[in-house]
Amino acid sequence: RSCCGGPGKQGERGRGNGAGTMMSSALRVASAGVKKHGRGKVTRANATGIEFHKSKGQHILKNPHIIESIVQKAGIKSTDVVLEIGPGTGNLTAKLLEVAKKVIAYEVDPRMVLELQRRFQGTPQASQLQVVQGDVLKHDLPYFDVCVSNTPYQISSPLTFKLLSHRPLFRAAILMFQREFAMRLVAKPSESLYCRLTVNTQLLARVSHLLKVGKNNFKPPPKVESSVVRIEPRHPPVQVNFTEWDGLVRLCFSRKNKTLGAIFKQNACLDLLEKNYRKFLQLEASGATAGRGHQGEGTMEILDQKRLGLSDLADRGKFKDYVLNVLREGDFGDRRSSKLDQEDFLELLARFNAAGLHFK
């Protein structure tokens, strides 16, 4: 697992420390020994002489069968361009080059870039490999068909959404993640790991768990287990304003086991909605609200109550009832975010938007 640099965090567990810790992500090599170096342990790759610090989270994927399985499950065609994030010394890269037309590898560590160039220089695959030195999160991605990555865990979340926002859409991404992060991606409603990350990812893609990778497949072993997942962007993408969607989902999962009625009667939530509602009324009066939010067929017909005017907002109680009535009309008041699926959240957003309530 090679370093990619850049800020980001994985979730509740396994959080990175920003740009500094990106340089210490795990690196893949074929074989290694261990020695003491300074205040922590260092793993040295015998073939390359490159040092890997366990204290900085650098771990070596040593099992060739795992590498082979990842490439096989990627379903790469001979005409495919493959994007690899964090190639390290090139163990996975070498297997990808055997099946792909071209591999574009992003690597932030200059030592690894030199090793990749040395490893493939003069080989038949050299012309198929393009190595880009730098932080993948700060680069505009090129066209690619498939992404394969032994992902630096510190950038798991930002990398996932960077890939899913890329256009044109790719066919699939095969990504190694920390086990808990991976299981959040594939969680279902009512499961303990079901969260905002789950809902946002599954809105944009189909996610499936492919295989578990135990700690002993790395040298030195990390403290956490790993998993490989397959992410396939939805074709066509769901027509929804993602910023608006995420604003709703963020509020709902702020207290995912509370009822929606309890969440939306809180003053902080009402303050946000009232501020946005005032803006909406002003924009509507100027004719500038076309296309806002999720405007599916029949959106306006789902609103049973009359919209409030600006003068009505002087009465906080009236506005609170207005918001809660949106929930009651859709039978959402007593429901909990942890048990709602994608269609539920889409309907809820449509109902709020029909009432002029927005989350941007």
XYZ file of C-alpha atoms in Angstrom:
360
model
C 0.000 0.000 0.000
C 1.953 2.964 -1.240
C 1.633 6.575 -0.177
C -0.440 8.980 -2.243
C -0.241 12.112 -0.133
C -2.885 14.713 0.502
C -5.404 15.209 3.293
C -8.387 13.033 3.939
C -9.803 10.565 6.406
C -11.330 7.189 6.313
C -14.118 7.369 8.816
C -14.530 6.787 12.501
C -11.487 4.477 12.689
C -8.116 4.485 10.985
C -7.993 8.250 10.463
C -4.938 9.769 8.836
C -2.987 12.807 9.966
C -3.195 14.826 6.745
C -0.445 15.376 4.200
C 2.340 14.350 6.571
C 1.008 10.858 7.166
C 0.288 10.264 3.483
C 4.019 9.847 2.921
C 3.923 6.970 5.413
C 1.243 4.804 3.791
C 1.998 1.112 3.306
C 4.275 0.176 0.377
C 4.245 -3.044 -1.603
C 7.449 -5.025 -2.196
C 8.324 -8.673 -2.761
C 10.448 -9.470 0.290
C 11.718 -7.708 3.406
C 13.657 -7.954 6.646
C 13.214 -5.996 9.874
C 15.688 -3.955 11.884
C 15.627 -1.275 14.559
C 15.955 2.293 13.299
C 15.632 5.268 15.623
C 12.495 5.118 17.759
C 10.512 2.619 15.676
C 10.861 -0.499 13.602
C 11.982 -0.335 10.009
C 11.344 -2.904 7.318
C 13.957 -2.961 4.565
C 13.167 -4.337 1.122
C 16.175 -6.551 0.385
C 15.925 -6.204 -3.384
C 15.577 -2.419 -3.464
C 17.195 -1.203 -0.248
C 14.127 0.956 0.461
C 13.210 1.363 4.127
C 9.639 1.059 5.354
C 8.716 2.358 8.794
C 6.078 0.383 10.691
C 5.598 3.342 13.033
C 4.456 5.345 10.006
C 1.992 2.693 8.866
C 4.080 1.262 6.015
C 3.165 -2.374 5.396
C 4.098 -4.707 2.550
C 1.536 -6.838 0.757
C 3.575 -10.030 0.501
C 1.046 -12.600 -0.733
C 1.239 -13.055 -4.542
C -2.039 -14.976 -4.488
C -3.858 -11.876 -3.206
C -2.325 -9.801 -5.983
C -3.379 -12.401 -8.565
C -6.899 -12.523 -7.139
C -7.258 -8.728 -7.254
C -6.241 -8.618 -10.913
C -8.530 -11.520 -11.792
C -11.545 -9.979 -10.060
C -10.949 -6.677 -11.830
C -12.081 -8.273 -15.117
C -9.566 -6.275 -17.155
C -9.794 -6.449 -20.955
C -6.837 -6.286 -23.337
C -8.121 -2.912 -24.589
C -8.477 -1.348 -21.114
C -6.642 1.619 -19.648
C -6.087 0.919 -15.943
C -5.606 3.571 -13.262
C -3.488 2.418 -10.313
C -3.216 4.462 -7.109
C -0.086 3.944 -5.007
C 1.847 1.341 -7.033
C 4.775 1.211 -4.615
C 7.568 -0.884 -6.106
C 5.270 -2.360 -8.734
C 4.211 -5.851 -7.676
C 0.554 -5.226 -8.572
C 1.616 -3.041 -11.498
C 3.513 -5.924 -13.093
C 0.404 -8.140 -13.039
C -1.788 -5.350 -14.407
C 0.608 -4.806 -17.314
C 0.188 -8.452 -18.292
C -3.520 -7.971 -19.051
C -4.140 -4.257 -19.745
C -3.402 -2.108 -22.773
C -1.975 0.637 -20.557
C -1.437 1.341 -16.849
C -1.365 4.896 -15.494
C 0.128 4.793 -11.992
C -0.011 7.704 -9.505
C 2.752 7.660 -6.887
C 3.737 10.460 -4.497
C 6.963 8.942 -3.105
C 9.891 9.805 -5.420
C 11.791 6.720 -4.214
C 8.966 4.521 -5.474
C 8.796 6.396 -8.777
C 12.499 5.699 -9.359
C 12.029 2.051 -8.407
C 9.124 1.659 -10.849
C 11.173 3.199 -13.634
C 14.134 0.957 -12.808
C 11.993 -2.159 -12.587
C 10.289 -1.798 -15.962
C 12.990 0.007 -17.956
C 13.971 -2.004 -21.007
C 11.114 -4.514 -20.602
C 8.380 -5.146 -23.198
C 5.872 -3.543 -20.782
C 7.774 -0.255 -20.458
C 5.796 1.412 -23.241
C 2.502 0.414 -21.555
C 3.308 2.123 -18.247
C 2.872 5.813 -17.457
C 4.009 6.884 -13.988
C 2.713 10.180 -12.585
C 4.512 11.521 -9.521
C 2.220 13.483 -7.231
C -0.830 13.477 -4.994
C -3.688 11.818 -6.858
C -6.230 13.900 -4.932
C -4.744 17.080 -6.413
C -4.602 15.867 -10.011
C -7.264 15.840 -12.696
C -7.637 12.173 -13.537
C -7.164 10.966 -17.110
C -9.539 8.689 -18.988
C -9.513 5.121 -17.642
C -11.689 2.024 -17.842
C -10.816 0.318 -14.551
C -9.179 1.516 -11.338
C -7.190 -0.931 -9.211
C -5.679 0.270 -5.961
C -4.132 -1.021 -2.768
C -5.447 2.200 -1.286
C -3.609 4.272 1.326
C -6.192 4.064 4.101
C -5.869 7.748 5.036
C -7.416 8.820 1.723
C -10.095 6.119 1.401
C -13.109 8.424 1.555
C -11.852 11.360 -0.570
C -10.457 8.957 -3.167
C -13.748 7.070 -3.411
C -15.758 10.220 -4.110
C -13.097 11.661 -6.423
C -13.401 8.515 -8.530
C -17.210 8.608 -8.494
C -17.248 12.257 -9.586
C -14.922 11.534 -12.520
C -16.299 11.862 -16.041
C -16.591 9.978 -18.252
C -17.680 7.217 -15.896
C -15.352 4.243 -15.572
C -16.511 0.620 -15.643
C -15.335 -0.548 -12.222
C -12.914 0.149 -9.374
C -11.304 -2.663 -7.367
C -10.064 -1.111 -4.137
C -8.344 -2.399 -0.997
C -9.661 -0.707 2.143
C -9.521 -1.122 5.895
C -12.098 -3.802 6.731
C -14.433 -1.546 8.714
C -14.449 1.117 5.990
C -15.177 -1.525 3.343
C -18.068 -2.951 5.358
C -19.551 0.529 5.745
C -19.615 0.833 1.958
C -21.640 -2.385 1.549
C -23.849 -2.061 4.664
C -27.643 -2.323 4.466
C -30.342 -0.431 6.393
C -30.630 -1.510 10.054
C -27.034 -2.819 10.135
C -24.746 -1.213 12.710
C -22.263 0.138 10.131
C -24.982 1.728 7.951
C -24.153 5.438 7.836
C -23.924 8.593 5.754
C -20.921 7.146 3.869
C -23.008 4.099 2.940
C -25.953 6.103 1.642
C -23.844 8.551 -0.354
C -21.730 5.842 -1.966
C -24.658 3.594 -2.830
C -26.508 6.525 -4.388
C -23.705 6.816 -6.932
C -22.586 3.208 -7.316
C -23.205 -0.463 -6.732
C -20.727 -1.783 -4.173
C -19.876 -5.432 -3.480
C -17.419 -7.113 -1.137
C -14.929 -9.324 -2.973
C -12.474 -10.772 -0.470
C -10.988 -10.387 2.980
C -7.264 -9.799 3.379
C -5.894 -10.776 6.771
C -3.165 -8.926 8.621
C -0.678 -11.726 8.031
C -0.696 -11.051 4.302
C 1.330 -7.917 5.054
C 4.825 -7.595 6.460
C 4.987 -6.248 9.071
C 1.332 -7.001 9.934
C -0.871 -3.899 10.374
C -3.198 -3.505 13.346
C -6.345 -3.759 11.203
C -7.806 -6.285 8.783
C -8.409 -5.340 5.150
C -10.979 -6.055 2.459
C -11.235 -5.618 -1.301
C -14.439 -4.145 -2.752
C -15.775 -3.604 -6.266
C -17.396 -0.239 -7.040
C -19.440 0.158 -10.224
C -20.841 3.638 -11.002
C -24.554 3.682 -11.765
C -25.397 4.128 -15.452
C -27.056 6.503 -15.899
C -26.315 8.449 -12.712
C -29.245 9.274 -10.425
C -30.549 12.741 -11.280
C -30.168 14.550 -7.984
C -28.255 17.575 -6.756
C -25.569 15.796 -4.711
C -24.808 18.824 -2.522
C -28.501 19.073 -1.632
C -28.696 15.312 -1.092
C -25.641 15.232 1.169
C -26.992 18.140 3.209
C -30.141 16.146 3.963
C -28.278 12.916 4.672
C -25.799 14.713 6.932
C -28.667 16.058 9.061
C -30.461 12.722 9.175
C -27.372 10.815 10.305
C -26.367 13.387 12.912
C -28.524 11.233 15.218
C -29.240 8.183 13.106
C -31.144 6.277 15.803
C -33.434 9.192 16.686
C -36.685 9.685 14.829
C -36.668 12.196 12.003
C -39.326 14.136 13.877
C -36.948 14.566 16.809
C -34.069 15.624 14.555
C -35.988 18.205 12.527
C -37.519 19.954 15.536
C -34.079 20.905 16.890
C -33.322 24.625 16.781
C -30.066 24.235 14.824
C -31.889 22.296 12.108
C -34.782 24.774 12.002
C -32.347 27.708 11.802
C -30.679 26.191 8.747
C -33.944 25.379 7.015
C -35.453 28.787 7.734
C -32.390 30.588 6.375
C -32.516 28.517 3.191
C -36.291 28.906 2.924
C -35.997 32.700 2.965
C -33.452 32.501 0.142
C -35.720 30.117 -1.755
C -38.707 32.484 -1.558
C -36.569 35.349 -2.788
C -35.225 33.268 -5.682
C -38.698 31.974 -6.515
C -40.002 35.529 -6.664
C -37.247 36.371 -9.157
C -37.934 33.222 -11.222
C -34.510 31.726 -10.494
C -35.529 28.435 -8.802
C -35.970 26.204 -11.874
C -34.067 22.939 -11.553
C -33.304 23.166 -7.835
C -33.215 19.914 -5.893
C -34.642 16.561 -6.982
C -37.475 17.411 -9.360
C -38.993 14.085 -10.311
C -42.365 13.648 -11.998
C -45.184 14.754 -9.733
C -42.874 16.478 -7.242
C -45.139 19.465 -6.709
C -48.222 17.288 -6.259
C -46.802 15.606 -3.144
C -47.117 18.830 -1.136
C -50.465 18.845 0.704
C -50.015 22.067 2.677
C -49.849 25.648 1.480
C -46.398 27.197 1.425
C -45.557 29.799 4.019
C -44.853 33.366 2.967
C -42.043 35.576 4.237
C -44.386 37.254 6.716
C -45.229 33.861 8.255
C -41.585 33.305 9.255
C -41.917 35.779 12.114
C -43.681 32.962 13.972
C -41.069 30.214 14.669
C -43.805 27.853 15.847
C -45.605 28.135 12.517
C -42.397 27.358 10.596
C -41.636 24.394 12.871
C -45.088 22.946 12.185
C -44.534 23.517 8.473
C -41.328 21.444 8.528
C -42.784 18.659 10.658
C -45.895 18.466 8.473
C -43.644 17.571 5.527
C -42.452 14.578 7.532
C -45.974 13.613 8.630
C -47.389 13.763 5.099
C -44.853 11.154 3.978
C -45.122 9.089 7.175
C -41.481 9.895 7.965
C -41.948 11.536 11.380
C -41.524 8.359 13.425
C -38.941 6.723 11.182
C -35.181 6.563 11.785
C -32.366 7.267 9.332
C -30.691 3.973 10.187
C -33.635 2.123 8.625
C -34.211 4.215 5.476
C -33.043 3.047 2.047
C -32.094 5.018 -1.067
C -35.659 5.369 -2.316
C -36.783 6.609 1.086
C -34.157 9.352 1.126
C -34.968 10.354 -2.462
C -38.660 10.649 -1.590
C -37.872 12.613 1.563
C -35.684 15.053 -0.360
C -38.377 15.465 -3.022
C -40.978 16.267 -0.357
C -38.762 18.868 1.325
C -37.865 20.457 -2.013
C -41.537 20.598 -3.039
C -42.165 22.563 0.153
C -39.333 24.937 -0.733
C -37.071 23.481 1.966
C -33.467 23.040 0.878
C -30.221 21.826 2.404
C -27.512 23.641 0.429
